[in-house]
Every structure is written in C-alpha cells, then in structure tokens.
CSV table of C-alpha atoms in Angstrom, one decimal:
chain,number,residue,atom,x,y,z
A,1,MET,CA,-7.8,-4.0,-27.4
A,2,GLU,CA,-5.0,-1.9,-26.4
A,3,LEU,CA,-3.2,-1.7,-23.0
A,4,GLN,CA,-1.0,1.4,-21.9
A,5,PHE,CA,1.2,1.4,-19.0
A,6,LEU,CA,0.5,4.8,-17.2
A,7,GLY,CA,2.4,3.7,-14.0
A,8,ALA,CA,4.1,1.6,-11.8
A,9,THR,CA,6.8,1.0,-14.6
A,10,GLY,CA,10.5,1.1,-13.0
A,11,THR,CA,9.0,2.0,-9.5
A,12,VAL,CA,6.6,0.2,-6.9
A,13,THR,CA,4.2,3.3,-6.8
A,14,GLY,CA,1.7,5.2,-9.0
A,15,SER,CA,-0.1,2.0,-10.3
A,16,ARG,CA,-2.1,2.9,-13.4
A,17,TYR,CA,-3.1,0.9,-16.5
A,18,LEU,CA,-5.3,1.9,-19.5
A,19,LEU,CA,-7.3,-0.6,-21.4
A,20,SER,CA,-9.2,0.7,-24.4
A,21,ASP,CA,-10.8,-0.4,-27.7
A,22,ASP,CA,-12.2,1.7,-30.5
A,23,LYS,CA,-14.9,3.2,-28.3
A,24,HIS,CA,-14.1,2.9,-24.5
A,25,ARG,CA,-11.4,3.4,-22.0
A,26,LEU,CA,-11.0,1.7,-18.8
A,27,LEU,CA,-8.3,2.6,-16.2
A,28,VAL,CA,-7.2,-0.2,-13.8
A,29,ASP,CA,-5.9,1.6,-10.4
A,30,CYS,CA,-5.2,5.3,-10.2
A,31,GLY,CA,-2.5,5.4,-7.5
A,32,MET,CA,-0.2,8.2,-6.4
A,33,TYR,CA,3.6,8.2,-7.0
A,34,GLN,CA,5.6,8.0,-3.7
A,35,GLY,CA,9.4,7.8,-3.1
A,36,VAL,CA,12.1,10.1,-4.7
A,37,LYS,CA,11.2,13.7,-5.4
A,38,THR,CA,11.3,12.9,-9.3
A,39,LEU,CA,8.6,10.3,-8.7
A,40,ARG,CA,6.5,12.6,-6.5
A,41,ARG,CA,6.6,15.4,-9.0
A,42,ARG,CA,4.5,13.0,-11.4
A,43,ASN,CA,1.9,13.5,-9.3
A,44,TRP,CA,1.6,17.2,-10.3
A,45,ALA,CA,1.9,16.5,-14.2
A,46,GLU,CA,-0.8,16.4,-16.3
A,47,PHE,CA,-2.6,13.3,-16.3
A,48,PRO,CA,-1.3,11.3,-19.4
A,49,VAL,CA,-4.7,10.9,-21.0
A,50,ASP,CA,-7.6,13.5,-20.9
A,51,PRO,CA,-9.6,12.5,-17.7
A,52,HIS,CA,-13.0,13.0,-19.6
A,53,THR,CA,-12.3,10.3,-22.0
A,54,ILE,CA,-11.9,7.7,-19.3
A,55,ASP,CA,-15.2,5.8,-19.0
A,56,ALA,CA,-14.6,3.9,-15.6
A,57,VAL,CA,-11.8,2.7,-13.1
A,58,VAL,CA,-11.6,-0.5,-11.3
A,59,LEU,CA,-9.3,-0.8,-8.2
A,60,THR,CA,-7.3,-3.7,-7.3
A,61,HIS,CA,-7.1,-2.3,-3.7
A,62,ALA,CA,-7.1,0.6,-1.3
A,63,HIS,CA,-3.6,1.6,-0.7
A,64,ILE,CA,-2.8,5.2,-1.8
A,65,ASP,CA,-0.3,4.1,-4.5
A,66,HIS,CA,-3.2,2.2,-6.0
A,67,SER,CA,-6.1,4.5,-5.2
A,68,GLY,CA,-4.5,8.0,-4.2
A,69,TYR,CA,-4.9,10.0,-7.4
A,70,LEU,CA,-8.4,9.4,-8.0
A,71,PRO,CA,-9.5,12.7,-6.1
A,72,ALA,CA,-7.3,14.6,-8.5
A,73,LEU,CA,-8.6,12.5,-11.5
A,74,ILE,CA,-12.2,13.8,-10.8
A,75,LYS,CA,-11.0,17.2,-10.0
A,76,ASN,CA,-9.6,17.3,-13.5
A,77,GLY,CA,-12.8,16.0,-15.3
A,78,PHE,CA,-13.2,12.2,-14.7
A,79,LYS,CA,-16.9,11.7,-14.3
A,80,GLY,CA,-17.4,7.9,-14.6
A,81,THR,CA,-17.9,5.2,-11.8
A,82,ILE,CA,-15.0,3.6,-9.8
A,83,TYR,CA,-15.5,-0.1,-9.1
A,84,CYS,CA,-13.8,-1.9,-6.3
A,85,THR,CA,-14.6,-4.8,-3.6
A,86,LYS,CA,-16.6,-4.1,-0.5
A,87,GLY,CA,-13.5,-4.2,1.6
A,88,THR,CA,-11.6,-1.8,-0.8
A,89,HIS,CA,-14.6,0.7,-0.8
A,90,GLU,CA,-14.7,0.6,3.1
A,91,LEU,CA,-11.2,1.3,3.2
A,92,CYS,CA,-11.1,3.9,0.8
A,93,LYS,CA,-13.6,6.0,2.8
A,94,VAL,CA,-11.0,6.3,5.3
A,95,LEU,CA,-7.7,6.5,3.2
A,96,LEU,CA,-8.9,9.0,0.7
A,97,PRO,CA,-10.1,11.7,3.0
A,98,ASP,CA,-7.1,11.2,5.3
A,99,ALA,CA,-4.8,11.6,2.4
A,100,GLY,CA,-6.4,14.7,1.6
A,101,PHE,CA,-6.4,16.1,5.0
A,102,LEU,CA,-2.9,15.2,5.6
A,103,GLN,CA,-1.8,17.0,2.4
A,104,GLU,CA,-3.7,20.1,3.5
A,105,GLU,CA,-2.0,19.9,7.1
A,106,ASP,CA,1.3,19.5,5.4
A,107,ALA,CA,0.8,22.5,3.2
A,108,LYS,CA,-0.2,24.7,6.2
A,109,TYR,CA,2.7,23.6,8.1
A,110,ALA,CA,5.2,24.2,5.2
A,111,PHE,CA,3.7,27.5,4.8
A,112,ARG,CA,4.2,28.3,8.6
A,113,LYS,CA,7.5,26.9,9.0
A,114,LYS,CA,8.8,28.4,5.7
A,115,PHE,CA,10.5,25.1,4.4
A,116,SER,CA,8.9,25.1,1.0
A,117,LYS,CA,10.3,26.7,-2.2
A,118,HIS,CA,6.5,27.9,-2.9
A,119,ALA,CA,5.2,31.0,-1.6
A,120,LYS,CA,2.2,29.4,-0.6
A,121,PRO,CA,2.4,25.4,-0.8
A,122,GLU,CA,-1.0,24.0,-1.8
A,123,PRO,CA,-2.2,20.2,-1.7
A,124,LEU,CA,-2.5,18.2,-4.7
A,125,PHE,CA,-6.1,17.5,-3.4
A,126,THR,CA,-8.3,18.3,-0.3
A,127,GLU,CA,-10.4,16.4,2.1
A,128,LYS,CA,-13.4,17.8,0.2
A,129,ASP,CA,-12.3,16.6,-3.1
A,130,ALA,CA,-11.7,13.0,-1.6
A,131,TRP,CA,-15.3,13.0,-0.4
A,132,GLU,CA,-16.5,14.2,-3.8
A,133,ALA,CA,-14.4,11.2,-5.2
A,134,LEU,CA,-16.2,8.7,-3.1
A,135,LYS,CA,-19.6,9.6,-4.5
A,136,HIS,CA,-18.5,7.9,-7.7
A,137,PHE,CA,-17.6,4.6,-5.9
A,138,GLN,CA,-19.7,1.3,-6.5
A,139,SER,CA,-18.6,-2.0,-4.7
A,140,LEU,CA,-19.0,-5.4,-5.5
A,141,HIS,CA,-18.4,-9.1,-4.2
A,142,TYR,CA,-15.5,-11.1,-5.0
A,143,HIS,CA,-16.3,-13.3,-8.3
A,144,GLU,CA,-19.3,-11.2,-9.2
A,145,THR,CA,-19.0,-10.3,-13.0
A,146,PHE,CA,-19.9,-6.9,-14.1
A,147,GLU,CA,-19.7,-4.7,-17.1
A,148,PRO,CA,-18.1,-1.3,-16.1
A,149,VAL,CA,-18.1,-0.1,-19.8
A,150,ARG,CA,-19.6,-2.0,-22.7
A,151,GLY,CA,-17.6,-5.1,-23.9
A,152,PHE,CA,-15.6,-5.1,-20.7
A,153,HIS,CA,-16.5,-8.0,-18.5
A,154,VAL,CA,-14.6,-7.8,-15.1
A,155,THR,CA,-14.4,-10.0,-11.9
A,156,PHE,CA,-12.5,-9.8,-8.7
A,157,SER,CA,-10.7,-12.4,-7.0
A,158,PRO,CA,-8.9,-12.5,-3.6
A,159,ALA,CA,-5.3,-11.2,-3.9
A,160,GLY,CA,-4.4,-11.8,0.1
A,161,HIS,CA,-2.5,-8.7,0.4
A,162,ILE,CA,-4.8,-6.6,2.6
A,163,LEU,CA,-8.5,-6.6,3.3
A,164,GLY,CA,-10.4,-6.1,0.1
A,165,SER,CA,-7.5,-6.7,-2.2
A,166,SER,CA,-8.1,-8.4,-5.3
A,167,CYS,CA,-6.7,-9.5,-8.8
A,168,VAL,CA,-8.6,-7.9,-11.7
A,169,HIS,CA,-9.8,-10.1,-14.3
A,170,VAL,CA,-10.9,-8.2,-17.8
A,171,HIS,CA,-12.6,-10.2,-20.4
A,172,HIS,CA,-13.1,-8.3,-23.6
A,173,LYS,CA,-16.0,-9.9,-25.6
A,174,ALA,CA,-15.1,-8.7,-28.9
A,175,ALA,CA,-11.4,-9.5,-28.8
A,176,ASP,CA,-12.2,-12.7,-26.8
A,177,LYS,CA,-9.2,-12.1,-24.7
A,178,THR,CA,-8.7,-12.0,-20.9
A,179,ILE,CA,-6.3,-9.9,-19.0
A,180,VAL,CA,-5.5,-10.1,-15.5
A,181,PHE,CA,-4.0,-7.7,-13.2
A,182,SER,CA,-2.3,-9.4,-10.4
A,183,GLY,CA,-2.5,-6.2,-8.1
A,184,ASP,CA,-0.3,-6.7,-5.0
A,185,VAL,CA,0.1,-10.3,-4.2
A,186,GLY,CA,0.0,-11.5,-0.6
A,187,ARG,CA,2.0,-14.1,1.1
A,188,GLN,CA,1.4,-17.9,1.1
A,189,ASN,CA,1.5,-18.1,4.8
A,190,ASP,CA,0.8,-14.5,6.3
A,191,ILE,CA,0.0,-13.9,9.7
A,192,ILE,CA,-3.2,-12.5,9.3
A,193,MET,CA,-4.3,-12.9,5.7
A,194,ARG,CA,-5.5,-15.8,3.7
A,195,PRO,CA,-3.3,-16.8,0.6
A,196,PRO,CA,-4.0,-15.3,-2.9
A,197,GLU,CA,-6.4,-17.4,-4.9
A,198,PRO,CA,-4.8,-19.0,-7.8
A,199,ILE,CA,-5.5,-17.7,-11.3
A,200,GLN,CA,-7.0,-20.2,-13.6
A,201,LYS,CA,-7.0,-18.2,-16.9
A,202,ALA,CA,-5.2,-15.3,-18.5
A,203,ASP,CA,-4.3,-14.8,-22.2
A,204,VAL,CA,-2.3,-11.7,-20.7
A,205,LEU,CA,-0.9,-11.3,-17.2
A,206,VAL,CA,0.3,-8.0,-15.7
A,207,CYS,CA,2.2,-9.2,-12.8
A,208,GLU,CA,3.9,-7.2,-9.7
A,209,SER,CA,7.4,-7.5,-8.6
A,210,THR,CA,7.9,-5.6,-5.6
A,211,TYR,CA,10.2,-8.2,-4.0
A,212,GLY,CA,11.3,-9.7,-7.4
A,213,ASP,CA,15.0,-9.4,-6.6
A,214,ARG,CA,14.9,-10.9,-2.8
A,215,LEU,CA,13.3,-13.5,-0.5
A,216,HIS,CA,11.9,-12.7,2.9
A,217,SER,CA,13.8,-13.6,6.0
A,218,GLU,CA,13.3,-17.0,7.3
A,219,VAL,CA,13.8,-15.6,10.8
A,220,ASP,CA,10.6,-15.9,12.9
A,221,PRO,CA,9.2,-12.4,13.0
A,222,GLU,CA,7.5,-12.8,16.3
A,223,THR,CA,10.8,-13.9,17.8
A,224,GLU,CA,12.5,-11.1,16.0
A,225,LEU,CA,10.0,-8.3,17.5
A,226,ALA,CA,9.8,-9.7,20.9
A,227,THR,CA,13.7,-9.5,21.1
A,228,ILE,CA,13.7,-5.9,20.0
A,229,ILE,CA,10.9,-4.9,22.3
A,230,LYS,CA,12.3,-6.7,25.3
A,231,ARG,CA,15.9,-5.3,24.8
A,232,THR,CA,14.6,-1.8,24.3
A,233,ALA,CA,12.2,-1.7,27.1
A,234,GLY,CA,15.2,-3.0,29.4
A,235,ARG,CA,17.1,0.1,28.7
A,236,GLY,CA,14.1,2.5,29.4
A,237,GLY,CA,13.6,3.1,25.7
A,238,ILE,CA,10.6,3.4,23.3
A,239,VAL,CA,9.7,1.3,20.3
A,240,LEU,CA,8.3,3.3,17.2
A,241,ILE,CA,6.9,1.3,14.5
A,242,PRO,CA,6.0,3.4,11.4
A,243,ALA,CA,3.3,1.1,9.9
A,244,PHE,CA,0.9,1.0,6.9
A,245,ALA,CA,-2.3,2.1,8.4
A,246,VAL,CA,-4.1,-0.8,6.3
A,247,GLY,CA,-2.9,-4.3,7.0
A,248,ARG,CA,0.5,-4.0,8.8
A,249,ALA,CA,-1.0,-1.9,11.5
A,250,GLN,CA,-3.5,-4.7,12.4
A,251,MET,CA,-0.9,-7.4,12.1
A,252,LEU,CA,1.4,-5.7,14.3
A,253,LEU,CA,-1.1,-5.2,17.1
A,254,TYR,CA,-2.1,-8.8,16.9
A,255,VAL,CA,1.5,-9.9,17.0
A,256,ILE,CA,2.5,-7.6,19.9
A,257,HIS,CA,-0.7,-8.6,22.1
A,258,LYS,CA,0.1,-12.4,21.2
A,259,ILE,CA,3.7,-12.2,22.3
A,260,MET,CA,2.9,-10.2,25.3
A,261,GLY,CA,0.0,-12.7,26.2
A,262,GLU,CA,2.7,-15.4,26.4
A,263,GLY,CA,5.0,-13.6,28.4
A,264,ARG,CA,7.7,-13.1,25.9
A,265,ILE,CA,7.7,-9.4,26.3
A,266,PRO,CA,7.1,-7.1,29.3
A,267,LYS,CA,3.4,-5.8,29.8
A,268,LEU,CA,3.8,-2.4,28.1
A,269,PRO,CA,1.4,0.4,26.8
A,270,VAL,CA,0.8,0.1,23.4
A,271,TYR,CA,-0.4,2.9,21.2
A,272,LEU,CA,-1.9,3.1,17.9
A,273,ASN,CA,-1.5,6.9,16.9
A,274,SER,CA,-3.2,7.1,13.7
A,275,PRO,CA,-6.9,7.9,13.3
A,276,MET,CA,-6.8,6.3,9.7
A,277,ALA,CA,-5.3,3.2,11.3
A,278,ILE,CA,-7.8,3.3,13.9
A,279,LYS,CA,-10.7,3.4,11.6
A,280,ALA,CA,-9.0,0.6,9.3
A,281,THR,CA,-8.6,-1.6,12.4
A,282,GLU,CA,-12.3,-1.1,13.2
A,283,ILE,CA,-13.1,-2.2,9.4
A,284,PHE,CA,-10.7,-5.0,9.7
A,285,CYS,CA,-12.6,-6.3,12.8
A,286,ARG,CA,-15.9,-6.1,11.3
A,287,HIS,CA,-14.6,-8.2,8.1
A,288,HIS,CA,-13.3,-10.8,10.3
A,289,LYS,CA,-14.6,-13.6,8.0
A,290,GLU,CA,-12.3,-12.2,5.1
A,291,HIS,CA,-8.9,-12.8,7.1
A,292,LYS,CA,-7.5,-15.4,9.7
A,293,LEU,CA,-8.3,-13.6,12.9
A,294,THR,CA,-11.4,-14.4,14.9
A,295,ALA,CA,-13.8,-12.1,16.4
A,296,GLU,CA,-12.3,-12.9,19.7
A,297,GLN,CA,-8.8,-12.2,18.7
A,298,CYS,CA,-9.8,-8.9,17.2
A,299,GLY,CA,-11.5,-8.0,20.6
A,300,THR,CA,-8.3,-8.6,22.1
A,301,ILE,CA,-6.6,-6.0,19.9
A,302,ASP,CA,-9.4,-3.6,20.7
A,303,GLU,CA,-9.1,-4.0,24.6
A,304,ASN,CA,-5.4,-3.9,24.9
A,305,THR,CA,-4.6,-0.9,22.5
A,306,LYS,CA,-4.8,2.5,23.5
A,307,PHE,CA,-6.2,4.4,20.5
A,308,VAL,CA,-4.7,7.9,20.0
A,309,ARG,CA,-7.4,10.0,18.3
A,310,LYS,CA,-6.9,13.7,19.1
A,311,VAL,CA,-3.8,15.8,18.2
A,312,GLU,CA,-3.3,16.9,21.8
A,313,GLU,CA,-3.0,13.3,22.7
A,314,SER,CA,-0.5,12.6,20.1
A,315,ILE,CA,1.6,15.6,21.5
A,316,GLU,CA,1.4,14.4,24.7
A,317,LEU,CA,2.6,10.9,23.6
A,318,ASP,CA,5.9,12.7,22.1
A,319,ALA,CA,6.6,13.6,25.9
A,320,ALA,CA,6.6,10.0,26.9
A,321,ARG,CA,9.6,8.9,29.2
A,322,TYR,CA,8.3,5.5,30.0
A,323,PRO,CA,8.9,2.0,27.9
A,324,CYS,CA,6.0,1.7,25.3
A,325,VAL,CA,5.3,0.6,21.8
A,326,ILE,CA,3.9,3.3,19.5
A,327,ILE,CA,2.6,2.2,16.2
A,328,SER,CA,1.8,5.2,13.8
A,329,ALA,CA,1.4,5.9,9.9
A,330,SER,CA,3.0,6.2,7.5
A,331,GLY,CA,4.7,2.9,7.0
A,332,MET,CA,7.7,4.5,4.8
A,333,ALA,CA,7.8,7.5,7.2
A,334,SER,CA,6.8,9.8,4.4
A,335,GLY,CA,4.1,11.8,6.1
A,336,GLY,CA,1.7,11.9,9.0
A,337,ARG,CA,1.9,12.0,13.0
A,338,VAL,CA,5.1,9.4,12.9
A,339,LEU,CA,7.3,12.2,11.7
A,340,HIS,CA,6.8,14.2,14.9
A,341,HIS,CA,7.6,11.0,16.8
A,342,LEU,CA,10.7,10.3,14.8
A,343,LYS,CA,12.0,13.9,15.6
A,344,THR,CA,11.7,13.1,19.3
A,345,LEU,CA,12.8,9.5,19.5
A,346,LEU,CA,15.6,9.2,16.8
A,347,PRO,CA,18.1,11.3,18.6
A,348,ASN,CA,18.1,9.1,21.6
A,349,GLU,CA,19.9,5.6,21.6
A,350,ARG,CA,17.7,4.0,24.1
A,351,ASN,CA,14.9,4.0,21.5
A,352,SER,CA,14.3,1.6,18.6
A,353,VAL,CA,12.5,2.4,15.3
A,354,VAL,CA,11.0,-0.9,13.6
A,355,PHE,CA,9.7,-0.8,10.0
A,356,ALA,CA,7.8,-3.7,8.8
A,357,GLY,CA,7.8,-3.7,4.8
A,358,PHE,CA,9.1,-2.5,1.7
A,359,GLN,CA,10.7,0.9,1.8
A,360,ALA,CA,10.6,2.7,-1.7
A,361,PRO,CA,13.8,4.4,-2.7
A,362,GLY,CA,13.9,8.0,-1.7
A,363,THR,CA,11.5,7.8,1.3
A,364,ARG,CA,12.7,8.7,4.8
A,365,GLY,CA,12.2,4.8,5.7
A,366,ASP,CA,14.5,3.7,2.9
A,367,ALA,CA,17.2,6.2,4.2
A,368,LEU,CA,16.9,5.1,8.0
A,369,VAL,CA,17.1,1.3,6.9
A,370,ASN,CA,20.3,2.0,4.9
A,371,GLY,CA,21.9,3.5,8.0
A,372,ALA,CA,21.5,7.1,7.2
A,373,GLU,CA,23.2,9.3,10.0
A,374,SER,CA,20.5,11.9,9.8
A,375,VAL,CA,17.3,12.2,8.0
A,376,LYS,CA,15.4,15.6,7.0
A,377,ILE,CA,12.0,16.1,8.6
A,378,HIS,CA,10.0,19.4,8.2
A,379,GLY,CA,12.9,21.3,6.9
A,380,GLU,CA,15.6,20.2,9.3
A,381,TYR,CA,18.0,17.2,9.7
A,382,TRP,CA,17.7,15.1,12.8
A,383,PRO,CA,20.4,13.0,14.1
A,384,VAL,CA,19.9,9.1,14.2
A,385,LYS,CA,21.1,7.8,17.5
A,386,ALA,CA,18.3,5.2,17.9
A,387,ASP,CA,18.5,1.5,16.7
A,388,VAL,CA,16.7,1.1,13.3
A,389,PHE,CA,15.3,-2.3,12.2
A,390,ASN,CA,13.5,-3.5,8.9
A,391,LEU,CA,11.6,-6.7,9.6
A,392,ASP,CA,11.0,-7.6,5.9
A,393,SER,CA,9.4,-11.0,7.2
A,394,LEU,CA,6.3,-8.9,8.2
A,395,SER,CA,5.7,-7.6,4.9
A,396,ALA,CA,2.3,-7.9,3.0
A,397,HIS,CA,3.8,-8.8,-0.3
A,398,GLY,CA,4.9,-12.0,-1.3
A,399,ASP,CA,8.4,-12.4,-2.4
A,400,TYR,CA,9.6,-13.9,-5.9
A,401,GLN,CA,9.4,-17.4,-4.5
A,402,GLU,CA,6.0,-17.1,-3.3
A,403,ILE,CA,5.0,-15.3,-6.5
A,404,LEU,CA,6.3,-18.1,-8.4
A,405,GLU,CA,4.5,-20.6,-6.2
A,406,TRP,CA,1.3,-18.8,-6.7
A,407,LEU,CA,1.4,-18.7,-10.4
A,408,GLU,CA,2.2,-22.4,-10.5
A,409,GLN,CA,-1.0,-23.3,-8.4
A,410,GLY,CA,-3.4,-22.2,-11.2
A,411,ASN,CA,-3.8,-23.5,-14.8
A,412,LEU,CA,-2.0,-20.7,-16.4
A,413,ARG,CA,-0.7,-20.5,-20.0
A,414,PRO,CA,-0.4,-16.9,-21.0
A,415,LEU,CA,0.3,-15.7,-24.5
A,416,LYS,CA,2.2,-12.7,-22.6
A,417,VAL,CA,3.2,-11.5,-19.1
A,418,TYR,CA,4.2,-7.9,-18.3
A,419,VAL,CA,6.0,-7.4,-15.1
A,420,THR,CA,5.4,-4.1,-13.4
A,421,HIS,CA,5.0,-2.5,-10.0
A,422,GLY,CA,9.0,-2.8,-8.9
A,423,GLU,CA,12.2,-1.3,-9.1
A,424,LEU,CA,14.0,-1.8,-12.3
A,425,VAL,CA,16.4,-4.6,-10.8
A,426,ALA,CA,13.6,-6.2,-9.0
A,427,SER,CA,11.3,-6.1,-12.3
A,428,ASP,CA,14.0,-7.5,-14.5
A,429,LEU,CA,14.9,-10.4,-12.2
A,430,MET,CA,11.2,-11.4,-11.8
A,431,ARG,CA,11.0,-11.4,-15.4
A,432,ARG,CA,14.0,-13.6,-15.9
A,433,ARG,CA,12.8,-16.1,-13.0
A,434,ILE,CA,9.1,-16.3,-14.5
A,435,PHE,CA,10.8,-17.3,-18.0
A,436,GLU,CA,13.1,-19.8,-16.6
A,437,LYS,CA,10.3,-21.6,-14.6
A,438,PHE,CA,7.6,-21.4,-16.8
A,439,GLU,CA,9.2,-20.4,-20.5
A,440,TRP,CA,6.4,-17.9,-20.7
A,441,ASP,CA,7.0,-14.8,-22.9
A,442,VAL,CA,7.7,-12.0,-20.4
A,443,GLU,CA,8.4,-8.5,-20.8
A,444,VAL,CA,9.3,-5.4,-18.6
A,445,PRO,CA,7.3,-2.5,-20.1
A,446,GLU,CA,8.4,1.2,-19.8
A,447,LEU,CA,6.4,4.0,-19.0
A,448,PHE,CA,3.8,4.8,-21.5
A,449,ASP,CA,4.4,1.9,-23.6
A,450,GLU,CA,1.3,0.7,-25.6
A,451,VAL,CA,0.4,-2.8,-26.6
A,452,LYS,CA,-2.1,-4.6,-28.6
A,453,ILE,CA,-3.9,-7.4,-26.6
C-alpha cells in the first residue's frame, strides 16, 4: 500500500491524500486551496492524478478545504462514491451548492466591475456541478465499518471539530496495516462540541498541525467578547464577526445570547447574514445529540436571532446605523456577504471586526488581524479605521498541547507519523513536539511525496 500527499503540505488548506495498492485508489479528502494566490491557483491546475482512476473518496468533514474540490473532481471524470458521516453529508448539501453559487456570483461581479484580468471570469464549478456531486454521496454512522474499495476497510470516529467531523481509520487487509487520518482535531473543552475520541490503534498516523506553533489564549472568550461588544455598542458602533458558516457561527450565536441573557452586554439585535450559516444552524440544532447544546439552548438561538435570507435584506443591513451584532460568512473574509459589510464598516472607527479562528496566510482575515491599514475588496482598497480583534480562543482546532493530550489518551504506538495541514513552521514544531513527548518516528512530508505503508 502506498500513500501520496496531494495537498495540505506546507499549508492548512487543500486537504487531499491518496491511498493505493496494485489495483485500487482511495482518496481521503478532496479540499480546495485557500489563502495566497499561489495556493488558490492550484485549484485550477490539472488534478495530480487522473480522476477516472480514483475508485472512491472518503471525507473527514464538510469544511470546504476538505470537501470543496469534489464538484470539480466529478466534472473532470471521477465516477465513484463519496463516503462520509451523516452530519458531514447534511452539511455538504449546504456547503457545496453554496460554494458553487458564490463562485458564479463572484465571477459575474468581477465581470461587471471589470476587476478581473480575464475577459470573462469563470467559476471553478457551478451550483449545478455541486448538486451533481452530491448524487455520489453515501453516508454512514460513526464506528460503522465499510469497504469503499476492495481490500480497504474504513471506519469513522468523532474528531470533535464540527458536526460530523471524524478521524478516518483505514485498514488494508492484504498489508495488515491501519492508517488513521486525524482530519481537523477539535478542542478538549470546546464550548459546544464534545472532545475528540482517543485513537486506540494506528500503524501510521497522519496528524494535522494547524496550531502546531501556538497555544490558545487562556483569556475567557465570553468575557473577551462581552467587553468588545459592550465597548463598541457604547460608542454607537456595530460588531461584525466574519465566521465560518459551520461550527463557529453556531458557537458565536450561543455565546452572544448567553452573555446577553446574563446581562453582561446590552440587548442588541443579532443578525446571522449567511444563507449557508442559517441552514447549517438548522442542521446543528437537529443533531443536538451529537454536541453539548440541548434542544432548549438551540431553541434560544433560533428565537433570538434575526436570520437574513434575502439579498435585499442584506443590502438594507449595510445601511444600519444602530448598534447591533452581525455574524456573516466567510470566516477568513475570503468571499460572501461579509465582504460588503466590511466595505461599509471598516472605514468607521466606531465599529469593531472580530475574527474567531485561524486565518490562513494571504487571506483578508490574516491581513486585518496583522494590522493592515487597508484591504483590497472587489478591486478597490478600503481603509481600516474600525477596531480589529482575533479571538483564537474561539477556534475549533485544538492547539498543540491539546493535540498532544489527545494522542496520549489512546493506546497509540505508531510506526510512523506524518504531520500535515499546517504552515511550514507550525508543522515542523508539531513534529518536534510529538517526537520529544512520545519518541515516535515523525516526518513532515512535502507536496506529492509518496511513501510505502
């Protein structure tokens, strides 16, 4: 059996791993690249292996950097089945068509405003392509063993990152080897998600390292957010929170309504301006047995949030002149309705912009949290006068200490560990920390490296 790293090496996006033997090929994750232009351009390159030759795909979770290339893969010839958990399947029904729609809209907007270098900008894939991709999906329960291709036996275990997120366990019968892909590993004490389930056995482990070079702040995120909202509202400003539609949007809604109910912030209108996040919130509430929030707590979110569904309502919200909280996708300010809010709110010093998770290098979110005086949106530069915050304690990724703790909880004695899904420094520091703690054989692979299992 061989493993090839087709993405997520030296970067936190574009997760793609290819397992193969003499007869079959299994792709684990099929994500899009995000961040700097040199990475985004990889989305348009020919896929590293012929999609016709891939027998099946298994997903760790629904986030676009793990699932977002699927419509393009199918468009280019993949004809197999895509396997995932029940929660991931439901979320992909929302995320993939929305991603296609947004790409179409962005291409149209770029054409109208003439800020693309292409005469006629085209999307990587369309909403129709996404719906076609969803016909290939098959969902399963956690701990249910299945055989996506002959000789590869796969199970999912909870990873605690978002709804439906999993570690993928692949046992190759002929080689008698088990390889585990961590996916994105959640927090040990997340506000809304349960902790990741410990891994008991792996001959080879592929482990993420998003926060391999840092620890999350020990400041109470509820107190920090309450301070920002109260101060901003006190000067008549608006708090804009660019948030990932799945996971962080639901957590933020819960925290905001909780601190408002406790009287720690004034009673303000709270808007969720993202059709994708609205649908994800509905799915999150339906699956309340998979996370910490009760049906009653989910009901509080639903009753006290103003859901902005129509474009006309979003445009009206841009004209708001009263204190409020707006949560809008995307979490790295790379696209979607949040861009229009940023153009309106960034130039005014009364307002605050709050990021709540990892910001990939090259994204607007990364530029803003690192003190950019202006940012480019829709072909124009907009001054940054608003206060900008990054509450990394609200991240859905475990930091390096939490990942080490998670690894220690199981009975692991892997023959080899490959550290991926992190920036170069983060991955190398995670490699060193795993070796120093466990004395395992650890390596940081490079793009397109191929190893024997």
